[in-house]
Each structure stands twice: as structure tokens, then as C-alpha cells.
């Protein structure tokens, strides 16, 4: 099993969408692509072309592939095949995937300056316990300053700095490197765990999933797929497990003859615009138009959220890490120094 990166998935997705748009048979198109592309991409495209040539549907070929495709991607392909609009479904997912990739790049860039600030602060702390504390501790001790115990502890740490000083920077750099490696995997599309700590990322992910849900459901309803089946496929394509469970419950209710509005009163997990349009009980043609309007609205809101994250994330990380380092340095150095001056000056 080869790990598929987010960039790999976007590249292959664009190629498949282009082949479908051009009307080129996927088996021959992917075979030609496999001969042109080097390494991982080429082997994956060739393997997919072989399975397609045997008559296997694309979604099953992706499951059989030795590349690790996200479940969300396979669900979108399944919905696209079912609706007969595979290229549109892939292009809708690609927009959301690119926002995730851009968020990852922005996060990595925004972490550079805070990392420099942290490393500089750590170097100053090591210098404090190695050079400064041993020289000023006798002064604190002789004047019986209340912070003498703190500087005594610093002075004791100094001789062993060669052992513990490299640990914190090494751990931080290893954690950042591991995050960078893990966040490049295509499986990130199925989860926000690696980017969920970024301010605004969860909301951005929710908007992207809502747009995907509305897009895919519109495609399916437009091709006269039963609404219950369309809800199941669209929920699977958006990758939200809780929404998938709610969609299954709503689909079962519809199959029993219940009106969607009856069930939608008791759940808040569907995108609000989509839930409102479904509850209105519109005919298929009007529902398709309304769902496309909802998808466009969610795409636009996701774009605005992404721009806000791009603008404010570097400021947030810099203030958070830099402010913490400045506060820690002030508490460790200036507060004891002020205490010493008060002690010397007397009551």
C-alpha cells in the first residue's frame, strides 16, 4: 500500500476530470498517462487503466488500487458515476481539496517566524541558567531576596545544560516535521485532526463539506436518482460521519413515506440552506436549482473564510508564541530583578 499525498491526488483528479471532459475513454487515457508520468503517479494510473480495461467501474478500481485513496474521494467518484456527471463531481471536490492544501501551506509558512522566536527564547533561557544565574545568585542570597530560591535552581541547572538544552528544540522541530509529513497525505481529506487546531480551520472544513454535499445532491437529483439514495451518496461524498448517519435516517424516513420536514425539525447536522430547501418539499427541477444556489453560497463563504485564515493566522501564531516567550522571559528575569531592587531599597 502506497501513501497517496494530497498533491498526488489533486494531480490525478485533474487528469481524470480532463479525460472525462474530453470524452476520452478512461482506460486508454490513463494508460497513456501512466506511460508519460514517472514514478508513483505513472504506476497508479497504469494500474487503474488495467482494472478499467477489465470492465471494472472507476470507484471499484480505486478500491483495488495499491494507492491509499481516501474514502471521501471514492464516495465522490461513486456519486459522480451514479449521476453521470463525474467531471463535475471531481471538480467540486478538487476546489475543497485545494483549500485544504492551501491551508496546509499557509500554516507551515506562518509557523516559521514563531519557531524562530521560540528557538531564540530558548537560547536566551539556556544563557540565563548557564551564565547569568551563577553570577547573580550570590547577590540574591546575600540580600535574602524572595526569588533567591528560583536563581539557586537556575544555577544548579547550568552545569547540566549540555544534556537537557537540545531536547526541547529537537522535540519541537521533530513535531513540526512529523506534522508536515502527515499533513501532506491525501487521507487528510477524511479528517481535520491535523489542521483542526488552526483557528478557523474547522469552520472552513465544515463549509467545504456543506458545499460538496449540496453539489453532489444537486447532480444526483438532476439525474433523477431517488432522493433517499441521493442523500446517502451525497452524505458519503462530504465525508462527515454524523451527517452520514442523519442522511441514512432521513432516507429511511423518506422511503417510509414521511415528509423530509418532519425529520429535519429534530436534527441540525445538515447544512442549513440544504435542510431548508429539502423541508420545503420542492419539485425536482426547483430543488436542483436551489441546491446549486446553496452550493455556490457555501463555496463563496469557504473562499472568504480561507482568505481570513490566510490573513490572520500568521499574526495569531506570532503573537501567541512571541507573546508567550516575552512573558516567560519577563517573569524569569525582570520580576526577580525588581524583587531584588525592592529588597535592597528596604521597607
Short mmCIF file of C-alpha atoms in Angstrom, two decimals:
data_model
loop_
_atom_site.label_atom_id
_atom_site.label_comp_id
_atom_site.label_asym_id
_atom_site.label_seq_id
_atom_site.Cartn_x
_atom_site.Cartn_y
_atom_site.Cartn_z
CA UNK A 1 0.00 0.00 0.00
CA UNK A 2 1.48 3.33 -1.11
CA UNK A 3 0.53 6.51 0.71
CA UNK A 4 -1.07 8.97 -1.69
CA UNK A 5 -0.23 12.60 -0.99
CA UNK A 6 -2.72 15.43 -1.32
CA UNK A 7 -0.77 16.87 -4.27
CA UNK A 8 -0.73 13.43 -5.93
CA UNK A 9 -4.48 13.13 -5.52
CA UNK A 10 -5.14 16.59 -6.93
CA UNK A 11 -2.91 15.91 -9.95
CA UNK A 12 -4.55 12.56 -10.72
CA UNK A 13 -8.02 14.01 -10.08
CA UNK A 14 -7.39 16.82 -12.57
CA UNK A 15 -6.20 14.32 -15.18
CA UNK A 16 -9.27 12.09 -14.76
CA UNK A 17 -11.63 15.09 -14.90
CA UNK A 18 -9.89 16.35 -18.06
CA UNK A 19 -10.18 12.92 -19.72
CA UNK A 20 -13.88 12.71 -18.88
CA UNK A 21 -14.49 16.25 -20.14
CA UNK A 22 -12.70 15.43 -23.41
CA UNK A 23 -14.70 12.22 -23.88
CA UNK A 24 -11.54 10.07 -23.90
CA UNK A 25 -12.10 6.50 -22.59
CA UNK A 26 -10.58 6.37 -19.13
CA UNK A 27 -8.78 3.05 -19.62
CA UNK A 28 -6.81 4.20 -22.67
CA UNK A 29 -6.39 7.74 -21.32
CA UNK A 30 -4.95 6.53 -18.01
CA UNK A 31 -2.74 4.00 -19.80
CA UNK A 32 -1.24 6.81 -21.88
CA UNK A 33 -0.93 8.94 -18.77
CA UNK A 34 0.88 6.09 -17.00
CA UNK A 35 3.47 5.97 -19.76
CA UNK A 36 4.07 9.70 -19.58
CA UNK A 37 4.22 10.18 -15.81
CA UNK A 38 7.20 8.99 -13.79
CA UNK A 39 7.20 7.01 -10.56
CA UNK A 40 4.23 6.82 -8.25
CA UNK A 41 1.77 8.71 -10.47
CA UNK A 42 2.55 6.62 -13.51
CA UNK A 43 2.26 3.27 -11.73
CA UNK A 44 -1.05 4.24 -10.17
CA UNK A 45 -2.51 5.44 -13.48
CA UNK A 46 -1.35 2.25 -15.22
CA UNK A 47 -2.87 0.04 -12.52
CA UNK A 48 -6.18 1.90 -12.77
CA UNK A 49 -6.21 1.59 -16.56
CA UNK A 50 -5.77 -2.20 -16.33
CA UNK A 51 -8.72 -2.55 -13.95
CA UNK A 52 -10.89 -0.30 -16.12
CA UNK A 53 -9.96 -2.29 -19.24
CA UNK A 54 -11.30 -5.41 -17.49
CA UNK A 55 -14.66 -3.67 -17.15
CA UNK A 56 -14.36 -2.63 -13.53
CA UNK A 57 -16.04 0.70 -12.58
CA UNK A 58 -13.69 3.50 -11.58
CA UNK A 59 -14.78 3.53 -7.92
CA UNK A 60 -14.08 -0.20 -7.57
CA UNK A 61 -10.77 0.24 -9.40
CA UNK A 62 -9.77 2.90 -6.87
CA UNK A 63 -10.58 0.48 -4.06
CA UNK A 64 -8.49 -2.23 -5.71
CA UNK A 65 -5.57 0.11 -6.34
CA UNK A 66 -2.45 -0.23 -4.22
CA UNK A 67 -2.54 3.52 -3.65
CA UNK A 68 -4.33 4.61 -0.50
CA UNK A 69 -7.21 6.75 -1.71
CA UNK A 70 -9.42 8.49 0.88
CA UNK A 71 -12.91 7.05 1.37
CA UNK A 72 -14.30 10.51 0.73
CA UNK A 73 -12.72 10.60 -2.73
CA UNK A 74 -14.10 7.18 -3.65
CA UNK A 75 -17.55 8.27 -2.43
CA UNK A 76 -17.43 11.34 -4.68
CA UNK A 77 -16.41 9.18 -7.66
CA UNK A 78 -19.28 6.79 -6.90
CA UNK A 79 -21.76 9.67 -6.76
CA UNK A 80 -20.33 11.15 -9.95
CA UNK A 81 -20.68 7.86 -11.80
CA UNK A 82 -24.22 7.40 -10.50
CA UNK A 83 -25.23 10.87 -11.64
CA UNK A 84 -23.46 10.64 -14.99
CA UNK A 85 -21.58 13.86 -14.16
CA UNK A 86 -18.23 12.52 -12.99
CA UNK A 87 -16.19 15.52 -14.16
CA UNK A 88 -18.42 18.00 -12.30
CA UNK A 89 -18.27 15.92 -9.11
CA UNK A 90 -14.46 15.70 -9.29
CA UNK A 91 -14.07 19.41 -9.96
CA UNK A 92 -16.27 20.24 -6.96
CA UNK A 93 -14.15 18.06 -4.70
CA UNK A 94 -10.94 19.50 -6.16
CA UNK A 95 -11.97 23.01 -5.07
CA UNK A 96 -12.34 21.84 -1.46
CA UNK A 97 -9.11 19.80 -1.61
CA UNK A 98 -7.16 22.79 -2.91
CA UNK A 99 -8.38 24.89 0.01
CA UNK A 100 -7.10 22.20 2.38
CA UNK A 101 -3.75 22.15 0.56
CA UNK A 102 -3.52 25.94 0.65
CA UNK A 103 -4.37 25.96 4.36
CA UNK A 104 -1.57 23.48 4.98
CA UNK A 105 0.91 25.65 3.08
CA UNK A 106 -0.19 28.83 4.85
CA UNK A 107 0.03 27.11 8.24
CA UNK A 108 3.55 25.89 7.51
CA UNK A 109 4.65 29.34 6.36
CA UNK A 110 3.03 31.01 9.37
CA UNK A 111 4.94 28.69 11.73
CA UNK A 112 8.40 29.78 10.53
CA UNK A 113 8.65 33.08 12.43
CA UNK A 114 7.14 31.71 15.69
CA UNK A 115 9.63 28.84 15.53
CA UNK A 116 12.49 31.33 15.20
CA UNK A 117 11.12 33.29 18.17
CA UNK A 118 10.83 30.11 20.25
CA UNK A 119 14.38 28.99 19.41
CA UNK A 120 15.74 32.45 20.21
CA UNK A 121 13.85 32.47 23.51
CA UNK A 122 15.18 29.02 24.38
CA UNK A 123 18.75 30.11 23.64
CA UNK A 124 18.27 33.11 25.95
CA UNK A 125 16.91 30.84 28.69
CA UNK A 126 19.90 28.49 28.36
CA UNK A 127 22.18 31.53 28.57
CA UNK A 128 20.29 32.68 31.66
CA UNK A 129 20.84 29.45 33.60
CA UNK A 130 24.36 28.89 32.27
CA UNK A 131 26.00 32.31 32.55
CA UNK A 132 23.72 34.82 34.25
CA UNK A 133 22.22 32.88 37.19
CA UNK A 134 25.52 31.58 38.69
CA UNK A 135 26.92 35.13 38.80
CA UNK A 136 23.90 36.88 40.30
CA UNK A 137 22.73 34.13 42.66
CA UNK A 138 25.16 35.19 45.46
CA UNK A 139 23.67 38.69 45.37
CA UNK A 140 20.12 37.34 45.74
CA UNK A 141 21.27 35.00 48.52
CA UNK A 142 23.18 37.63 50.49
CA UNK A 143 20.29 40.09 50.45
CA UNK A 144 17.77 37.33 51.25
CA UNK A 145 15.59 38.18 48.24
CA UNK A 146 12.41 36.10 47.94
CA UNK A 147 13.44 34.97 44.45
CA UNK A 148 16.81 33.58 45.64
CA UNK A 149 15.41 30.04 45.54
CA UNK A 150 14.49 30.42 41.88
CA UNK A 151 18.00 31.59 40.95
CA UNK A 152 19.51 28.82 43.08
CA UNK A 153 17.57 26.33 40.97
CA UNK A 154 18.72 28.06 37.78
CA UNK A 155 22.34 27.91 38.96
CA UNK A 156 22.00 24.18 39.61
CA UNK A 157 20.60 23.62 36.11
CA UNK A 158 23.51 25.37 34.41
CA UNK A 159 26.18 22.62 34.63
CA UNK A 160 23.84 20.03 33.07
CA UNK A 161 22.65 22.31 30.22
CA UNK A 162 24.70 20.38 27.68
CA UNK A 163 22.37 17.40 28.30
CA UNK A 164 18.90 18.95 28.52
CA UNK A 165 19.24 22.11 26.42
CA UNK A 166 18.97 20.39 22.98
CA UNK A 167 15.92 18.32 23.97
CA UNK A 168 13.16 20.96 23.74
CA UNK A 169 14.21 22.39 20.33
CA UNK A 170 14.69 18.86 18.98
CA UNK A 171 11.24 17.78 20.15
CA UNK A 172 9.57 20.88 18.72
CA UNK A 173 11.32 20.55 15.36
CA UNK A 174 10.54 16.82 15.20
CA UNK A 175 6.87 17.54 15.99
CA UNK A 176 6.69 20.15 13.23
CA UNK A 177 8.44 17.83 10.75
CA UNK A 178 6.07 14.96 11.65
CA UNK A 179 3.06 17.25 11.26
CA UNK A 180 4.34 18.42 7.85
CA UNK A 181 4.84 14.82 6.70
CA UNK A 182 1.46 13.60 7.97
CA UNK A 183 -0.45 16.62 6.68
CA UNK A 184 0.70 16.01 3.11
CA UNK A 185 -1.18 12.71 2.92
CA UNK A 186 -4.39 12.51 0.92
CA UNK A 187 -6.13 10.85 3.86
CA UNK A 188 -6.25 14.34 5.39
CA UNK A 189 -9.41 14.89 3.34
CA UNK A 190 -11.25 12.46 5.64
CA UNK A 191 -10.24 14.22 8.85
CA UNK A 192 -9.45 17.63 10.29
CA UNK A 193 -7.31 16.32 13.14
CA UNK A 194 -4.03 17.57 11.68
CA UNK A 195 -5.39 21.04 10.87
CA UNK A 196 -8.19 21.27 13.41
CA UNK A 197 -6.04 23.27 15.85
CA UNK A 198 -5.66 26.07 13.29
CA UNK A 199 -8.07 28.93 14.12
CA UNK A 200 -10.88 28.91 11.56
CA UNK A 201 -9.90 25.56 10.02
CA UNK A 202 -12.86 23.59 11.39
CA UNK A 203 -15.32 26.18 10.12
CA UNK A 204 -13.61 26.20 6.73
CA UNK A 205 -13.77 22.39 6.61
CA UNK A 206 -17.47 22.48 7.50
CA UNK A 207 -18.22 24.95 4.71
CA UNK A 208 -16.30 22.83 2.19
CA UNK A 209 -18.21 19.71 3.25
CA UNK A 210 -21.53 21.56 3.02
CA UNK A 211 -20.66 22.77 -0.50
CA UNK A 212 -19.72 19.23 -1.54
CA UNK A 213 -22.96 17.83 -0.09
CA UNK A 214 -25.10 20.38 -1.94
CA UNK A 215 -23.13 19.96 -5.19
CA UNK A 216 -23.35 16.18 -5.25
CA UNK A 217 -27.01 16.07 -4.20
CA UNK A 218 -27.87 18.53 -6.97
CA UNK A 219 -26.11 16.32 -9.55
CA UNK A 220 -27.94 13.23 -8.34
CA UNK A 221 -31.38 14.83 -8.17
CA UNK A 222 -30.82 16.32 -11.64
CA UNK A 223 -30.25 12.79 -12.99
CA UNK A 224 -33.49 11.59 -11.35
CA UNK A 225 -31.77 9.50 -8.72
CA UNK A 226 -34.29 8.84 -5.90
CA UNK A 227 -33.91 11.44 -3.16
CA UNK A 228 -33.25 8.80 -0.49
CA UNK A 229 -30.37 7.30 -2.49
CA UNK A 230 -29.10 10.76 -3.35
CA UNK A 231 -28.96 11.74 0.31
CA UNK A 232 -26.93 8.63 1.16
CA UNK A 233 -24.44 9.20 -1.66
CA UNK A 234 -24.11 12.95 -1.05
CA UNK A 235 -23.51 12.46 2.68
CA UNK A 236 -20.86 9.82 1.98
CA UNK A 237 -19.23 12.21 -0.51
CA UNK A 238 -18.95 15.01 2.06
CA UNK A 239 -17.08 12.73 4.50
CA UNK A 240 -18.95 13.69 7.69
CA UNK A 241 -19.85 10.55 9.67
CA UNK A 242 -22.53 12.26 11.74
CA UNK A 243 -24.15 13.73 8.64
CA UNK A 244 -23.96 10.28 7.02
CA UNK A 245 -25.90 8.83 9.95
CA UNK A 246 -28.50 11.60 9.74
CA UNK A 247 -28.78 11.21 5.97
CA UNK A 248 -29.39 7.48 6.40
CA UNK A 249 -32.13 8.17 8.97
CA UNK A 250 -33.73 10.80 6.69
CA UNK A 251 -33.52 8.45 3.70
CA UNK A 252 -35.27 5.70 5.64
CA UNK A 253 -37.96 8.17 6.70
CA UNK A 254 -38.50 9.25 3.08
CA UNK A 255 -38.70 5.62 1.96
CA UNK A 256 -41.41 5.07 4.58
CA UNK A 257 -43.38 7.94 3.05
CA UNK A 258 -42.62 10.62 5.62
CA UNK A 259 -42.07 14.24 4.60
CA UNK A 260 -38.45 15.48 4.99
CA UNK A 261 -39.66 18.43 7.07
CA UNK A 262 -40.83 16.10 9.84
CA UNK A 263 -37.34 14.66 10.36
CA UNK A 264 -35.37 17.85 9.71
CA UNK A 265 -37.02 19.57 12.69
CA UNK A 266 -35.03 17.30 15.01
CA UNK A 267 -31.54 17.50 13.51
CA UNK A 268 -29.10 20.33 12.97
CA UNK A 269 -26.35 18.46 11.15
CA UNK A 270 -27.47 19.15 7.60
CA UNK A 271 -26.25 22.40 6.02
CA UNK A 272 -28.92 24.97 6.94
CA UNK A 273 -29.71 26.07 3.38
CA UNK A 274 -29.93 22.47 2.16
CA UNK A 275 -32.15 21.49 5.09
CA UNK A 276 -34.46 24.43 4.38
CA UNK A 277 -34.77 23.55 0.68
CA UNK A 278 -35.41 19.87 1.48
CA UNK A 279 -38.04 20.76 4.08
CA UNK A 280 -39.83 22.98 1.54
CA UNK A 281 -40.65 19.87 -0.49
CA UNK A 282 -39.91 21.43 -3.88
CA UNK A 283 -40.19 19.52 -7.14
CA UNK A 284 -37.00 18.09 -8.60
CA UNK A 285 -36.28 20.90 -11.08
CA UNK A 286 -36.63 23.64 -8.49
CA UNK A 287 -34.73 21.60 -5.89
CA UNK A 288 -31.77 21.21 -8.25
CA UNK A 289 -31.64 24.98 -8.83
CA UNK A 290 -31.92 25.66 -5.10
CA UNK A 291 -29.19 23.15 -4.21
CA UNK A 292 -26.83 24.66 -6.78
CA UNK A 293 -27.52 28.08 -5.31
CA UNK A 294 -26.74 26.69 -1.84
CA UNK A 295 -23.51 25.08 -3.10
CA UNK A 296 -22.41 28.38 -4.67
CA UNK A 297 -23.16 30.18 -1.40
CA UNK A 298 -21.12 27.69 0.65
CA UNK A 299 -18.23 27.83 -1.84
CA UNK A 300 -18.17 31.63 -1.58
CA UNK A 301 -18.27 31.56 2.22
CA UNK A 302 -15.48 28.96 2.23
CA UNK A 303 -13.39 31.22 -0.03
CA UNK A 304 -13.92 34.18 2.32
CA UNK A 305 -13.06 32.04 5.35
CA UNK A 306 -9.88 30.80 3.64
CA UNK A 307 -8.82 34.37 2.90
CA UNK A 308 -9.41 35.34 6.52
CA UNK A 309 -7.32 32.41 7.76
CA UNK A 310 -4.53 33.30 5.31
CA UNK A 311 -4.53 36.88 6.60
CA UNK A 312 -4.80 36.38 10.35
CA UNK A 313 -3.11 33.03 11.01
CA UNK A 314 0.50 34.36 10.81
CA UNK A 315 -0.44 37.22 13.15
CA UNK A 316 -2.16 34.84 15.58
CA UNK A 317 0.76 32.40 15.73
CA UNK A 318 3.36 35.15 16.01
CA UNK A 319 1.51 36.92 18.83
CA UNK A 320 0.77 33.64 20.60
CA UNK A 321 4.29 32.19 20.53
CA UNK A 322 6.14 35.53 20.68
CA UNK A 323 3.93 36.88 23.45
CA UNK A 324 4.37 33.71 25.50
CA UNK A 325 8.17 33.87 25.15
CA UNK A 326 8.28 37.56 26.11
CA UNK A 327 6.01 36.98 29.12
CA UNK A 328 8.06 33.99 30.28
CA UNK A 329 11.32 35.91 29.93
CA UNK A 330 9.86 38.88 31.82
CA UNK A 331 8.69 36.65 34.68
CA UNK A 332 12.01 34.79 34.87
CA UNK A 333 14.36 37.78 34.64
CA UNK A 334 12.75 41.14 35.25
CA UNK A 335 10.34 40.14 38.03
CA UNK A 336 13.18 38.68 40.22
CA UNK A 337 15.34 41.71 39.40
CA UNK A 338 12.60 44.09 40.54
CA UNK A 339 12.21 41.97 43.67
CA UNK A 340 15.94 42.29 44.39
CA UNK A 341 15.84 46.08 43.95
CA UNK A 342 12.91 46.31 46.37
CA UNK A 343 14.79 44.17 48.88
CA UNK A 344 17.91 46.32 48.63
CA UNK A 345 15.98 49.56 48.96
CA UNK A 346 14.39 48.29 52.16
CA UNK A 347 10.92 48.92 53.55
#
